[in-house]
Amino acid sequence: MPNLNRYSEELAASYRAAHEQGDLGDEAFYLDLAMNANGRVLEAACGTGRLYLRMLRNGVDADGFDASRPMLELLRSKATDSGVTPTVWQADLRTVGASAEYDLLIVPYNSFCNLTGVDDQLSALDALYAALNPGGRLVFDIYVPRYDVIAESFDEWHSHRTFEHNGRELSSRTRTTIDSQIDQTYRSEHEIRESDGNEVAREEFVMAHLPRQQVELLIRQSLFERWSVHGGFSERPLEDGDSVQCWSLWKQA
């Protein structure tokens, strides 16, 4: 079973610095879904609140959860600064831990890829299904692997911007390597250093490549009875050249 409860304080701050500078391409899509939902919204793997806090600021009745306590602490701090009150808790995709049911449940930014085994993937679909009201909708996106990028950039360290955390100037870098060719999984290493080069945090984790056929097979084994997939954050069919596959699954009314 994968360890989904990762990220130190420094790594959570690095994630926020790397992912919250500008639109990653999904914000308008998920915000539109949330604002047009017929009832309450739940964001799974909400992280430091990049999307979740924007939903709250726009008046969406939304809850969220994440496996990382430091991520949620940063989210709560940002919520205080924004003048909104979050309802979030610590859980992962296989447990959810919701005490209510929702009309829309979103799992943005490749978070489903954290589940690398079939049992965990099916457990997550069952848990997400249980958190939906009858007729509710689950939406998640998964990247489409670009093999030219894999061939050219895997095994190389890539530096990210510097950022400040607790009065210290830190910098981060990441490296991605193949974990298992047979299972089509990859390992991501992430390290944080001070300006003098001293390492203060390090994490590595394994994620899964999930091609369309595998996702569809998982859904066919789940309780969901209706689904669709589109290319990117649009209503057009998924085609070669798309970088994102976006799935919608509906619970029977």
Coordinates of N, CA and C in Angstrom, one line a residue, residues 65-161:
F65 N -10.3 17.3 1.4 CA -9.4 16.5 2.3 C -8.1 16.3 1.5
D66 N -7.0 16.0 2.3 CA -5.7 15.7 1.7 C -5.0 14.7 2.7
A67 N -4.1 13.9 2.2 CA -3.3 13.0 3.0 C -2.3 13.7 3.8
S68 N -1.9 14.9 3.4 CA -0.7 15.6 4.0 C -1.1 16.6 5.0
R69 N -0.8 16.4 6.3 CA -1.0 17.4 7.3 C -0.4 18.7 7.1
P70 N 0.9 18.8 6.7 CA 1.5 20.1 6.4 C 0.8 20.8 5.3
M71 N 0.3 20.1 4.3 CA -0.4 20.8 3.2 C -1.7 21.4 3.8
L72 N -2.4 20.7 4.6 CA -3.6 21.3 5.2 C -3.3 22.4 6.1
E73 N -2.2 22.4 6.8 CA -1.9 23.5 7.7 C -1.6 24.8 6.8
L74 N -0.9 24.6 5.7 CA -0.7 25.8 4.8 C -2.1 26.3 4.3
L75 N -3.0 25.3 3.9 CA -4.3 25.7 3.4 C -5.0 26.5 4.5
R76 N -5.0 26.1 5.7 CA -5.8 26.8 6.8 C -5.2 28.2 7.0
S77 N -3.8 28.3 6.9 CA -3.2 29.6 7.1 C -3.6 30.5 6.0
K78 N -3.6 30.0 4.7 CA -4.0 30.9 3.6 C -5.5 31.3 3.7
A79 N -6.3 30.3 4.2 CA -7.8 30.6 4.4 C -8.0 31.8 5.3
T80 N -7.2 31.8 6.4 CA -7.3 32.9 7.4 C -7.0 34.2 6.7
D81 N -5.9 34.2 5.9 CA -5.5 35.4 5.2 C -6.5 35.9 4.2
S82 N -7.3 34.9 3.6 CA -8.3 35.2 2.6 C -9.7 35.5 3.2
G83 N -9.8 35.3 4.5 CA -11.1 35.6 5.1 C -12.2 34.6 4.9
V84 N -11.8 33.3 4.6 CA -12.8 32.3 4.4 C -12.5 31.2 5.4
T85 N -13.6 30.4 5.6 CA -13.5 29.3 6.6 C -13.5 27.9 5.9
P86 N -12.4 27.2 5.9 CA -12.4 25.9 5.2 C -13.0 24.8 6.1
T87 N -13.5 23.8 5.5 CA -13.9 22.5 6.2 C -13.0 21.4 5.5
V88 N -11.9 21.1 6.1 CA -11.0 20.1 5.5 C -10.5 19.1 6.6
W89 N -10.1 18.0 6.1 CA -9.6 16.9 7.0 C -8.6 16.1 6.4
Q90 N -7.8 15.3 7.2 CA -6.8 14.5 6.7 C -7.3 13.1 6.3
A91 N -7.2 12.7 5.1 CA -7.6 11.4 4.6 C -7.0 11.2 3.2
D92 N -7.0 9.9 2.7 CA -6.5 9.7 1.4 C -7.6 9.2 0.5
L93 N -7.3 9.0 -0.8 CA -8.4 8.6 -1.7 C -9.1 7.3 -1.4
R94 N -8.4 6.4 -0.7 CA -9.0 5.1 -0.4 C -9.9 5.1 0.8
T95 N -9.9 6.2 1.5 CA -10.8 6.3 2.7 C -11.8 7.4 2.7
V96 N -11.4 8.6 2.1 CA -12.2 9.8 2.0 C -12.6 10.4 3.3
G97 N -13.2 9.6 4.2 CA -13.6 10.1 5.5 C -14.6 11.1 5.6
A98 N -15.5 11.2 4.5 CA -16.5 12.2 4.5 C -17.7 11.8 5.4
S99 N -18.3 12.8 6.1 CA -19.4 12.6 7.0 C -20.7 13.0 6.3
A100 N -20.6 13.5 5.0 CA -21.8 13.9 4.3 C -21.6 13.3 2.9
E101 N -22.6 13.5 2.0 CA -22.6 13.1 0.6 C -22.6 14.4 -0.2
Y102 N -22.1 14.3 -1.4 CA -21.8 15.4 -2.3 C -22.4 15.2 -3.7
D103 N -22.8 16.4 -4.3 CA -23.3 16.3 -5.7 C -22.2 16.3 -6.7
L104 N -21.0 16.9 -6.3 CA -19.8 16.9 -7.2 C -18.6 16.6 -6.4
L105 N -17.8 15.7 -6.9 CA -16.5 15.4 -6.2 C -15.4 15.5 -7.3
I106 N -14.4 16.3 -7.0 CA -13.3 16.5 -8.0 C -12.0 15.9 -7.4
V107 N -11.2 15.4 -8.3 CA -9.8 14.9 -7.9 C -8.9 15.5 -9.0
P108 N -8.4 16.7 -8.8 CA -7.6 17.4 -9.8 C -6.2 17.0 -9.8
Y109 N -5.5 17.5 -10.9 CA -4.1 17.5 -11.0 C -3.4 16.2 -10.8
N110 N -3.9 15.1 -11.5 CA -3.2 13.8 -11.6 C -3.1 13.1 -10.2
S111 N -3.9 13.5 -9.2 CA -3.8 12.9 -7.9 C -4.1 11.4 -7.9
F112 N -5.0 11.0 -8.8 CA -5.3 9.6 -8.9 C -4.1 8.7 -9.2
C113 N -3.1 9.3 -9.8 CA -1.9 8.6 -10.2 C -1.0 8.2 -9.0
N114 N -1.4 8.8 -7.8 CA -0.7 8.3 -6.6 C -1.0 6.9 -6.2
L115 N -2.1 6.4 -6.8 CA -2.5 5.0 -6.5 C -1.8 4.1 -7.6
T116 N -0.9 3.2 -7.2 CA -0.1 2.5 -8.2 C -0.6 1.0 -8.3
G117 N -1.5 0.5 -7.4 CA -1.9 -0.8 -7.5 C -3.4 -0.9 -7.7
V118 N -3.8 -2.0 -8.4 CA -5.2 -2.2 -8.8 C -6.1 -2.2 -7.5
D119 N -5.8 -2.8 -6.5 CA -6.6 -2.9 -5.3 C -6.8 -1.5 -4.7
D120 N -5.8 -0.7 -4.6 CA -5.9 0.7 -4.1 C -6.8 1.5 -5.1
Q121 N -6.6 1.4 -6.4 CA -7.3 2.1 -7.3 C -8.8 1.8 -7.2
L122 N -9.2 0.5 -7.1 CA -10.6 0.2 -7.0 C -11.1 0.6 -5.6
S123 N -10.3 0.5 -4.6 CA -10.8 1.0 -3.3 C -11.1 2.5 -3.3
A124 N -10.3 3.2 -4.0 CA -10.5 4.7 -4.1 C -11.8 4.9 -4.9
L125 N -12.1 4.2 -6.0 CA -13.3 4.4 -6.7 C -14.5 4.1 -5.9
D126 N -14.4 3.0 -5.1 CA -15.5 2.7 -4.2 C -15.8 3.7 -3.1
A127 N -14.7 4.2 -2.5 CA -14.8 5.3 -1.5 C -15.4 6.6 -2.1
L128 N -14.9 6.9 -3.3 CA -15.4 8.2 -3.9 C -16.9 8.0 -4.3
Y129 N -17.2 6.8 -4.8 CA -18.6 6.5 -5.1 C -19.5 6.7 -3.9
A130 N -19.1 6.2 -2.7 CA -19.9 6.2 -1.5 C -20.1 7.7 -1.0
A131 N -19.2 8.6 -1.4 CA -19.3 10.0 -0.9 C -20.2 10.8 -1.8
L132 N -20.7 10.2 -2.9 CA -21.6 11.0 -3.8 C -23.1 10.7 -3.4
N133 N -23.9 11.8 -3.6 CA -25.3 11.6 -3.6 C -25.8 10.8 -4.8
P134 N -26.9 10.2 -4.8 CA -27.4 9.6 -6.1 C -27.5 10.6 -7.2
G135 N -27.0 10.2 -8.3 CA -26.9 11.2 -9.5 C -25.7 12.1 -9.4
G136 N -24.9 11.9 -8.4 CA -23.7 12.8 -8.3 C -22.6 12.4 -9.3
R137 N -21.7 13.4 -9.4 CA -20.7 13.2 -10.5 C -19.3 13.3 -9.9
L138 N -18.4 12.4 -10.3 CA -17.0 12.4 -10.0 C -16.2 12.9 -11.2
V139 N -15.3 13.8 -11.0 CA -14.5 14.3 -12.2 C -13.0 14.3 -11.7
F140 N -12.2 13.7 -12.6 CA -10.8 13.7 -12.3 C -10.0 13.8 -13.6
D141 N -8.8 14.3 -13.5 CA -7.9 14.4 -14.7 C -6.6 13.6 -14.5
I142 N -6.1 13.1 -15.5 CA -4.9 12.3 -15.5 C -4.1 12.7 -16.7
Y143 N -2.8 12.9 -16.5 CA -1.9 13.3 -17.6 C -1.8 12.2 -18.7
V144 N -1.5 12.6 -19.9 CA -1.1 11.6 -20.9 C 0.4 11.6 -21.1
P145 N 1.1 10.5 -20.8 CA 2.5 10.5 -20.8 C 3.1 10.9 -22.2
R146 N 4.1 11.7 -22.2 CA 4.8 12.1 -23.4 C 6.1 11.4 -23.4
Y147 N 6.2 10.5 -24.3 CA 7.4 9.6 -24.3 C 8.7 10.3 -24.8
D148 N 8.5 11.4 -25.5 CA 9.7 12.2 -25.9 C 10.2 12.9 -24.7
V149 N 9.3 13.4 -23.8 CA 9.8 14.0 -22.5 C 10.4 13.0 -21.6
I150 N 9.8 11.8 -21.5 CA 10.4 10.8 -20.7 C 11.8 10.4 -21.1
A151 N 12.0 10.3 -22.5 CA 13.3 9.9 -23.0 C 14.3 11.0 -22.8
E152 N 13.9 12.3 -22.8 CA 14.9 13.3 -22.8 C 15.1 13.8 -21.4
S153 N 14.2 13.8 -20.5 CA 14.3 14.5 -19.2 C 14.3 13.6 -18.0
F154 N 13.9 12.3 -18.1 CA 14.0 11.4 -17.0 C 15.5 11.2 -16.6
D155 N 15.7 11.0 -15.3 CA 17.1 10.8 -14.8 C 17.8 12.1 -14.6
E156 N 17.3 13.2 -15.0 CA 18.0 14.5 -14.9 C 17.3 15.3 -13.7
W157 N 18.2 16.0 -12.9 CA 17.7 16.9 -11.9 C 17.2 18.2 -12.5
H158 N 16.1 18.7 -12.1 CA 15.5 19.9 -12.6 C 15.3 20.8 -11.4
S159 N 15.8 22.0 -11.5 CA 15.7 23.0 -10.4 C 14.5 23.8 -10.5
H160 N 13.9 24.2 -9.4 CA 12.7 25.0 -9.3 C 13.1 26.4 -8.7
R161 N 12.1 27.2 -8.6 CA 12.4 28.6 -8.1 C 12.7 28.5 -6.6

